[in-house]
mmCIF file of C-alpha atoms in Angstrom:
data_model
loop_
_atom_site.group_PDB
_atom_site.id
_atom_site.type_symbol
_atom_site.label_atom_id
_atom_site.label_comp_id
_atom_site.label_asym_id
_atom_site.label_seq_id
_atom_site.Cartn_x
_atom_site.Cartn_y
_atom_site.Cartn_z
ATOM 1 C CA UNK A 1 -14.345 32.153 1.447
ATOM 2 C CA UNK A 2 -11.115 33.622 1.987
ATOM 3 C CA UNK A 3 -7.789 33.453 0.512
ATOM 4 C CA UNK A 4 -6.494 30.639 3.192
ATOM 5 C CA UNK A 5 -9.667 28.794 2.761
ATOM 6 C CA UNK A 6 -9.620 29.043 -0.930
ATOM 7 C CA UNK A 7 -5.729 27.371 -1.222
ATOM 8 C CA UNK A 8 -6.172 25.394 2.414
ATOM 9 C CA UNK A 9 -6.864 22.370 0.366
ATOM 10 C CA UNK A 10 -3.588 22.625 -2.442
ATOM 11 C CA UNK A 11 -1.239 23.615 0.723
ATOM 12 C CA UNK A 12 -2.117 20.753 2.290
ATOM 13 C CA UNK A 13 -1.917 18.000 -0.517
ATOM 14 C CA UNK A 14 1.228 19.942 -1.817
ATOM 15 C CA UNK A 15 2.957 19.965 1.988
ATOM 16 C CA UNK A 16 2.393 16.118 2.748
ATOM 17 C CA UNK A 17 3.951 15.306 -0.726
ATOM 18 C CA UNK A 18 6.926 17.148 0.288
ATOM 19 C CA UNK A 19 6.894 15.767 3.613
ATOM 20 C CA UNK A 20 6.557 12.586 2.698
ATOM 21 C CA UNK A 21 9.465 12.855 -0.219
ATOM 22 C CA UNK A 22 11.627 14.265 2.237
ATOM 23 C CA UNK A 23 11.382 12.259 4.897
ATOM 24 C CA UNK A 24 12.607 9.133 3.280
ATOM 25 C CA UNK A 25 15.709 10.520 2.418
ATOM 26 C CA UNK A 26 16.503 12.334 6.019
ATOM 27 C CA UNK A 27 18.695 10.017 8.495
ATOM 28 C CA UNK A 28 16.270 7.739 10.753
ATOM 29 C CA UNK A 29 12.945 9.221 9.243
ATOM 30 C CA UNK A 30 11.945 6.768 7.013
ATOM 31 C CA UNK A 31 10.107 3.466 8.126
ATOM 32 C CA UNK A 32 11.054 0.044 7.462
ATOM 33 C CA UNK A 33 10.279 -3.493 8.327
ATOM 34 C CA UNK A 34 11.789 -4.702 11.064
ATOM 35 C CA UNK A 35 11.094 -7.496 13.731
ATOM 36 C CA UNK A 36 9.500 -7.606 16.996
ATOM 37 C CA UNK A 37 10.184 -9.208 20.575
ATOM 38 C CA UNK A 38 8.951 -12.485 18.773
ATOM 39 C CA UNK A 39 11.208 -12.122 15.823
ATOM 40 C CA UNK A 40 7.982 -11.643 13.601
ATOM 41 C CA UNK A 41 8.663 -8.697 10.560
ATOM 42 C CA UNK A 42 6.266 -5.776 11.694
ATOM 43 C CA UNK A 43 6.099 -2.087 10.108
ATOM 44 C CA UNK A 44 8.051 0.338 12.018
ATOM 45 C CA UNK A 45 8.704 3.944 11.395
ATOM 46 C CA UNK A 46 10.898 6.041 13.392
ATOM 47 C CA UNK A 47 9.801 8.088 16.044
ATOM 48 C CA UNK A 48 10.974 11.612 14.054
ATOM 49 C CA UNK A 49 8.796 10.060 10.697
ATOM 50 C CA UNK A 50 5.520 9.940 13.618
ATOM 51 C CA UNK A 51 6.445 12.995 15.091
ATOM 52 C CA UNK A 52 6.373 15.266 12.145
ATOM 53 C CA UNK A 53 3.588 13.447 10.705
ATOM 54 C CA UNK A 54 1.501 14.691 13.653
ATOM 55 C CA UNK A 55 3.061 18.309 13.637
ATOM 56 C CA UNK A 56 2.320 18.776 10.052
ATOM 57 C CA UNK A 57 -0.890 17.152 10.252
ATOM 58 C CA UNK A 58 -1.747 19.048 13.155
ATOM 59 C CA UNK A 59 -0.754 22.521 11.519
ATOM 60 C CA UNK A 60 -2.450 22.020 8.242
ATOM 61 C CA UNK A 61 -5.837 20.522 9.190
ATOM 62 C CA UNK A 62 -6.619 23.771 11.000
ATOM 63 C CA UNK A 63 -6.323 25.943 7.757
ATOM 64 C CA UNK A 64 -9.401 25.512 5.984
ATOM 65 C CA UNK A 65 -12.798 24.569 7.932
ATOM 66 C CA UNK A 66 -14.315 25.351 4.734
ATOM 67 C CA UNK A 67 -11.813 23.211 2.125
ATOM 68 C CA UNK A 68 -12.288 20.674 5.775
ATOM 69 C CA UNK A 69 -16.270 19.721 4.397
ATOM 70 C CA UNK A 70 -15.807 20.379 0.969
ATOM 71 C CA UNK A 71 -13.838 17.938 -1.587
ATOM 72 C CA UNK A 72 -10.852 19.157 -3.711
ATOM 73 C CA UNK A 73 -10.307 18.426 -7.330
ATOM 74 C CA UNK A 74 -8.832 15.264 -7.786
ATOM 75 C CA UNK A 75 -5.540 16.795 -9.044
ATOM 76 C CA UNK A 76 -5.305 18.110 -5.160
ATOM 77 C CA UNK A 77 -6.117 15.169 -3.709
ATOM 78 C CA UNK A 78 -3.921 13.639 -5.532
ATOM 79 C CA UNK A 79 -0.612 15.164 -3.999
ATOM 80 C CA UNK A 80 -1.870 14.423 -0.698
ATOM 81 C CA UNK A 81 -0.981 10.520 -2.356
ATOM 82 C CA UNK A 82 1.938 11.158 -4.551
ATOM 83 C CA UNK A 83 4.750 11.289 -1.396
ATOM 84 C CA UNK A 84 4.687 7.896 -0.542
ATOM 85 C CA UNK A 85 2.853 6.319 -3.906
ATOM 86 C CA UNK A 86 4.343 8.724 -6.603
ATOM 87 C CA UNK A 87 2.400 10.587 -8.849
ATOM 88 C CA UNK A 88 1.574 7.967 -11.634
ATOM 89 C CA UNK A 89 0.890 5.558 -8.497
ATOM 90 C CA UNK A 90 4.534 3.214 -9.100
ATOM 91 C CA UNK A 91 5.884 3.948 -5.649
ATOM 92 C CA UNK A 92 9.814 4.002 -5.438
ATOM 93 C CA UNK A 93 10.091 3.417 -1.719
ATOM 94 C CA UNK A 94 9.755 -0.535 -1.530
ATOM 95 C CA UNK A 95 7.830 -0.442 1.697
ATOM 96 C CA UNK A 96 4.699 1.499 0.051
ATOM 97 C CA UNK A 97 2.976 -0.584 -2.220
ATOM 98 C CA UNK A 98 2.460 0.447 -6.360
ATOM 99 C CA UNK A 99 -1.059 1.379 -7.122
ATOM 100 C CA UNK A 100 -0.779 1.767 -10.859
ATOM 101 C CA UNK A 101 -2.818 -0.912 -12.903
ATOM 102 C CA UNK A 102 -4.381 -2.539 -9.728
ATOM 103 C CA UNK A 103 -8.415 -3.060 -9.804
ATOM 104 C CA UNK A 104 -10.157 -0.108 -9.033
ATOM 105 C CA UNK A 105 -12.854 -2.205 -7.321
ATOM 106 C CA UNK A 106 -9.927 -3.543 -5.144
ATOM 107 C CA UNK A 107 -8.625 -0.158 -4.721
ATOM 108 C CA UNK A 108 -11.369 1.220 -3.792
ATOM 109 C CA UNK A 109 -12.652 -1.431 -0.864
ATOM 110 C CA UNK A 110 -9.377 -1.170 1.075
ATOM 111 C CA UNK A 111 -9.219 2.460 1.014
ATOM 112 C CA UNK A 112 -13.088 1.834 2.816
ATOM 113 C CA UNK A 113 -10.991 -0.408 4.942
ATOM 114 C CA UNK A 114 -8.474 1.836 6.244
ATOM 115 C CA UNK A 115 -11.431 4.729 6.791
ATOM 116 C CA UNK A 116 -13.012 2.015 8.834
ATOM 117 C CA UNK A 117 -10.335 0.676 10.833
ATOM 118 C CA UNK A 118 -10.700 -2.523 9.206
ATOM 119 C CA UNK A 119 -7.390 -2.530 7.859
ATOM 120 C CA UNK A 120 -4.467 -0.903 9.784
ATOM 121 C CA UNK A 121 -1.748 1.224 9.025
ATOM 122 C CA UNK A 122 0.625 3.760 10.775
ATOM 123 C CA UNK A 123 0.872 5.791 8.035
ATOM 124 C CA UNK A 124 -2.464 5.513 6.398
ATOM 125 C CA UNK A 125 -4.505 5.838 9.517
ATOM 126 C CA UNK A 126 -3.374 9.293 9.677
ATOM 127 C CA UNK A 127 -3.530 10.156 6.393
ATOM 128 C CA UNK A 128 -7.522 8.456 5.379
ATOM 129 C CA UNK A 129 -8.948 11.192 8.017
ATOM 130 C CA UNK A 130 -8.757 13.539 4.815
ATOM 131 C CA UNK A 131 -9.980 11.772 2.260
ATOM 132 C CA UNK A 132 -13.532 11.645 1.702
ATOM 133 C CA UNK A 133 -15.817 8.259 1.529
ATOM 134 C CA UNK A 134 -17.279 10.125 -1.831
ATOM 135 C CA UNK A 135 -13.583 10.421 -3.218
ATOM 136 C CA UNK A 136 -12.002 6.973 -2.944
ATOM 137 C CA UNK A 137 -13.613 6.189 -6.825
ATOM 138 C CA UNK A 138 -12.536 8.573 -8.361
ATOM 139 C CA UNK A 139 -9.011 8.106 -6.907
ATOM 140 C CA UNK A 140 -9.230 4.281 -7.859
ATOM 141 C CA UNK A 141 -10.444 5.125 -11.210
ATOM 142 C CA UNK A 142 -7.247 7.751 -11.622
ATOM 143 C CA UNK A 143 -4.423 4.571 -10.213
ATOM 144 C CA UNK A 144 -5.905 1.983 -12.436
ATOM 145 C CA UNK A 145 -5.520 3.312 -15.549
ATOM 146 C CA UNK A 146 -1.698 4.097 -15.042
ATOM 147 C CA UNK A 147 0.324 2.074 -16.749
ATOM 148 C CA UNK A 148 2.822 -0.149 -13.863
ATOM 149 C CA UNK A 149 6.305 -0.756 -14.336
ATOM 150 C CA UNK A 150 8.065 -3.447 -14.080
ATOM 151 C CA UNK A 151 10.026 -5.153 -11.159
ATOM 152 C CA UNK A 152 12.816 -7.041 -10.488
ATOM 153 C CA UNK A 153 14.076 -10.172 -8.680
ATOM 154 C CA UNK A 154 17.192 -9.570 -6.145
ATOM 155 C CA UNK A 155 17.939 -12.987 -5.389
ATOM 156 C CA UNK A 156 17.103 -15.520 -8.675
ATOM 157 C CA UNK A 157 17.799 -18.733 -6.852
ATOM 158 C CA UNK A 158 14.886 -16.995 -4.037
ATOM 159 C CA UNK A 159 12.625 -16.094 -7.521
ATOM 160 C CA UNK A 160 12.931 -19.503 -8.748
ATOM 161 C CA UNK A 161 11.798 -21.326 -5.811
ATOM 162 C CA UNK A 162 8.367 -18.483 -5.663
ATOM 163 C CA UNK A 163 7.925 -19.345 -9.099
ATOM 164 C CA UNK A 164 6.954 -23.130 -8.452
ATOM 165 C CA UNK A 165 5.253 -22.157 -5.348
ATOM 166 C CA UNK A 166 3.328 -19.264 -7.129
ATOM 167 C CA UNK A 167 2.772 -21.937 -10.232
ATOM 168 C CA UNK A 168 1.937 -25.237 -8.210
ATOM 169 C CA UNK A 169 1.280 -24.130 -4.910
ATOM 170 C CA UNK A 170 3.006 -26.404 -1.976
ATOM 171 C CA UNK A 171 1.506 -29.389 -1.494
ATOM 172 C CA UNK A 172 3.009 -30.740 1.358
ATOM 173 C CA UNK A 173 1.297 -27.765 3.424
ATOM 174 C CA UNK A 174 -1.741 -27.606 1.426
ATOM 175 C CA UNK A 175 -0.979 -24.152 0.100
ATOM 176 C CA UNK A 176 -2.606 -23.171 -3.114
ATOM 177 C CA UNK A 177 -1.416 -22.438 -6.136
ATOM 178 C CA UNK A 178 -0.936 -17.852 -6.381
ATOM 179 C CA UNK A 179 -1.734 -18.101 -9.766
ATOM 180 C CA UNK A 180 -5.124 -19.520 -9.038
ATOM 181 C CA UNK A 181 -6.733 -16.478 -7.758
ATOM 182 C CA UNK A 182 -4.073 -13.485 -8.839
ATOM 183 C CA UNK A 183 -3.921 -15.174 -12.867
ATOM 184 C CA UNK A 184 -0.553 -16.448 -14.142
ATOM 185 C CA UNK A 185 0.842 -13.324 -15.018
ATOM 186 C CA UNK A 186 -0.350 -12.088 -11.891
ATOM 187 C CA UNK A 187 -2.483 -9.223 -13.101
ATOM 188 C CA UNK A 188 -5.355 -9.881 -10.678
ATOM 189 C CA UNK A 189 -9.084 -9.422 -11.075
ATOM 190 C CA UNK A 190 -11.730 -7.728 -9.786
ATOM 191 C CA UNK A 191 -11.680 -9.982 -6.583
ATOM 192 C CA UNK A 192 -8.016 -10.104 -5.803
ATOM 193 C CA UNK A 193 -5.331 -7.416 -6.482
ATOM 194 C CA UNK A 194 -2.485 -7.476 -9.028
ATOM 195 C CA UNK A 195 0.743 -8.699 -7.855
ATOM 196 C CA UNK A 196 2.862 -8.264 -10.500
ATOM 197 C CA UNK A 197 5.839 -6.529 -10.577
ATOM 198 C CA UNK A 198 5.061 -5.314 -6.594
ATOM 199 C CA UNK A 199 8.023 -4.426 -4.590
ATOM 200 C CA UNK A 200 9.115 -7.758 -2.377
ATOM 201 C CA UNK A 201 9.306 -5.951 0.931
ATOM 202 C CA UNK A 202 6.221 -4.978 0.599
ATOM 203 C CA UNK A 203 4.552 -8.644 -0.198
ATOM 204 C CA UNK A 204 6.472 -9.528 2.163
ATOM 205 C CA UNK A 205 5.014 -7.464 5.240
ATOM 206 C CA UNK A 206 1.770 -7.751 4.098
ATOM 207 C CA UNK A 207 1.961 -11.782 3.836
ATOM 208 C CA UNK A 208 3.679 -11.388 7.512
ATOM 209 C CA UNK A 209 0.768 -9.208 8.607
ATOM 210 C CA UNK A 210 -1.995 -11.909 7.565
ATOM 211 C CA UNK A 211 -0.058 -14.829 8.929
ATOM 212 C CA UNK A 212 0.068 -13.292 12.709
ATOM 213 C CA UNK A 213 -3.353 -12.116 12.104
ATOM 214 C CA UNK A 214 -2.312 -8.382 12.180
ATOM 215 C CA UNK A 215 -4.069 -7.475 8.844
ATOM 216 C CA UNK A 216 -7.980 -9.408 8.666
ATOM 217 C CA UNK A 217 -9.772 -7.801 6.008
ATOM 218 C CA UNK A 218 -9.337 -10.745 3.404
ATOM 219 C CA UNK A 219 -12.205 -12.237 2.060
ATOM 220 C CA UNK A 220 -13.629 -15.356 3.918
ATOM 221 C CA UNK A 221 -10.148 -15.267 5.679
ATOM 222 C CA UNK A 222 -8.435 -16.557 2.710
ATOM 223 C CA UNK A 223 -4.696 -14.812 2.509
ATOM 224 C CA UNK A 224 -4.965 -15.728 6.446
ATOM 225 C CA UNK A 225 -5.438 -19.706 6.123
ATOM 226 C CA UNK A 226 -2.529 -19.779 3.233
ATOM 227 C CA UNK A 227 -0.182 -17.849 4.885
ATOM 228 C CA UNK A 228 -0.439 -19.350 7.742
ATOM 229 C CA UNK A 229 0.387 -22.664 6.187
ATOM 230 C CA UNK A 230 3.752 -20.943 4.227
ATOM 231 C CA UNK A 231 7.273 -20.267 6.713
ATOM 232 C CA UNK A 232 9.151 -17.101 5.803
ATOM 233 C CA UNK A 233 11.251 -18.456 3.318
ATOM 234 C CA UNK A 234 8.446 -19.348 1.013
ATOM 235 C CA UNK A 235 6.839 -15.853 2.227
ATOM 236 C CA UNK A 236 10.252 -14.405 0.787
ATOM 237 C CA UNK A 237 10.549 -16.769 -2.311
ATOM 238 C CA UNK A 238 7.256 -15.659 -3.568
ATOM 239 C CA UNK A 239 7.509 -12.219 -2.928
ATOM 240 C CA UNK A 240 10.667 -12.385 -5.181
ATOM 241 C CA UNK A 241 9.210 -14.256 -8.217
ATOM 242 C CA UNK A 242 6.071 -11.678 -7.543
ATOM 243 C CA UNK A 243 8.461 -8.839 -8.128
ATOM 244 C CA UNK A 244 9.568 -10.031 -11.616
ATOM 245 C CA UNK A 245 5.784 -10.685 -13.097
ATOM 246 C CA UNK A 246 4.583 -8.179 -15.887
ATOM 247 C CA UNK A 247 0.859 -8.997 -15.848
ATOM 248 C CA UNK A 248 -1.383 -7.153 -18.494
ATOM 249 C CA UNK A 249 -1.751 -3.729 -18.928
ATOM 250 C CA UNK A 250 -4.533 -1.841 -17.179
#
């Protein structure tokens, strides 16, 4: 193995952290929700963020064949993560979603997901091709032990409104109580991920995503049905309220 093939692994990991890093901060490379023809919120990123996703990606995958079929130590690995998730897993940008403290069961089966297809992403479909099958444990293991931080509500009167829907459900539209499947403090279980203290954009998409249909790998088509039955006001309300739950430590 030579000296290319022996660091082809770090350079990578350590050049999409500071790709990713950068590129939220550089004028019109970040993505963001937005809306499309039919007014629905879908993910968007700008055409420089896909463009110099594919140049890097293309320039680094070439430099190890060896580091290609073998897997790095974890610590590697984990920079590959740590540009859009951070390196203790409590993402700053509000699109990307905070792994710290979520199931690692749950953690786990969507990072199968996006390997699969299952569950789509712009960004993560491009980033999965590099991550192992046999690695996804330990990497769910190393996010769910980090301790989450907390959120924060932007709009109260919004927060106020999730928290009844999040505590009692809607009954008018036959929408479930949150708290029923996610726990009261929203730390989650095994079955269904934490919520607390997630950014709201991000609840937000995702809740968008299963009511169009975009995103399908919930269980027995669960998150579909009740979203479907919620407008995007309540989508919004509860993704505030979500925001301000602590749950229980990991």
């Amino acid at each position: 193995m030579n000296l290319v093939e022996k660091i082809g692994g770090k350079a990578r990991g350590e050049a999409f952290s500071l790709f990713f890093s950068a590129i939220r901060v550089w004028p019109g490379g970040s993505f963001r929700p937005g809306r499309d023809e039919g007014g629905r919120i879908v993910q968007q990123e700008s055409g420089l963020f896909r463009y110099g996703l594919l140049l890097l990606a293309g320039a680094l995958l070439p430099l190890s064949p060896v580091c290609a079929q073998e897997n790095p130590p974890l610590e590697e690995r984990l920079q590959l993560c740590a540009g859009c998730h951070n390196p203790d897993g409590n993402s700053t940008i509000p699109e990307n979603p905070k792994l710290a403290g979520m199931d690692a069961g749950y953690i786990a089966r969507q990072l199968a997901d996006f390997k699969s297809g299952k569950r789509k992403s712009p960004v993560m479909s491009e980033i999965i091709g590099m991550v192992s099958e046999k690695e996804f444990d330990a990497l769910a293991a190393y996010y769910s032990k980090k301790k989450p931080t907390p959120g924060a509500a932007a709009d109260a009167k919004l927060a106020a409104l999730g928290k009844t829907i999040f505590d009692e459900g809607i009954v008018g539209s036959a929408v479930p109580a949150c708290s029923g499947c996610h726990e009261e403090d929203g730390r989650g279980t095994d079955k269904y991920p934490r919520l607390a203290g997630q950014h709201s954009p991000y609840t937000i998409q995702q809740m968008m995503n299963f009511k169009s249909g975009e995103r399908d790998n919930d269980s027995r088509s669960v998150m579909r049905a009740v979203a479907k039955r919620m407008n995007e006001q309540e989508i919004r309300a509860v993704a505030e309220y979500i925001a301000t739950l602590t749950g229980s430590d990991p």
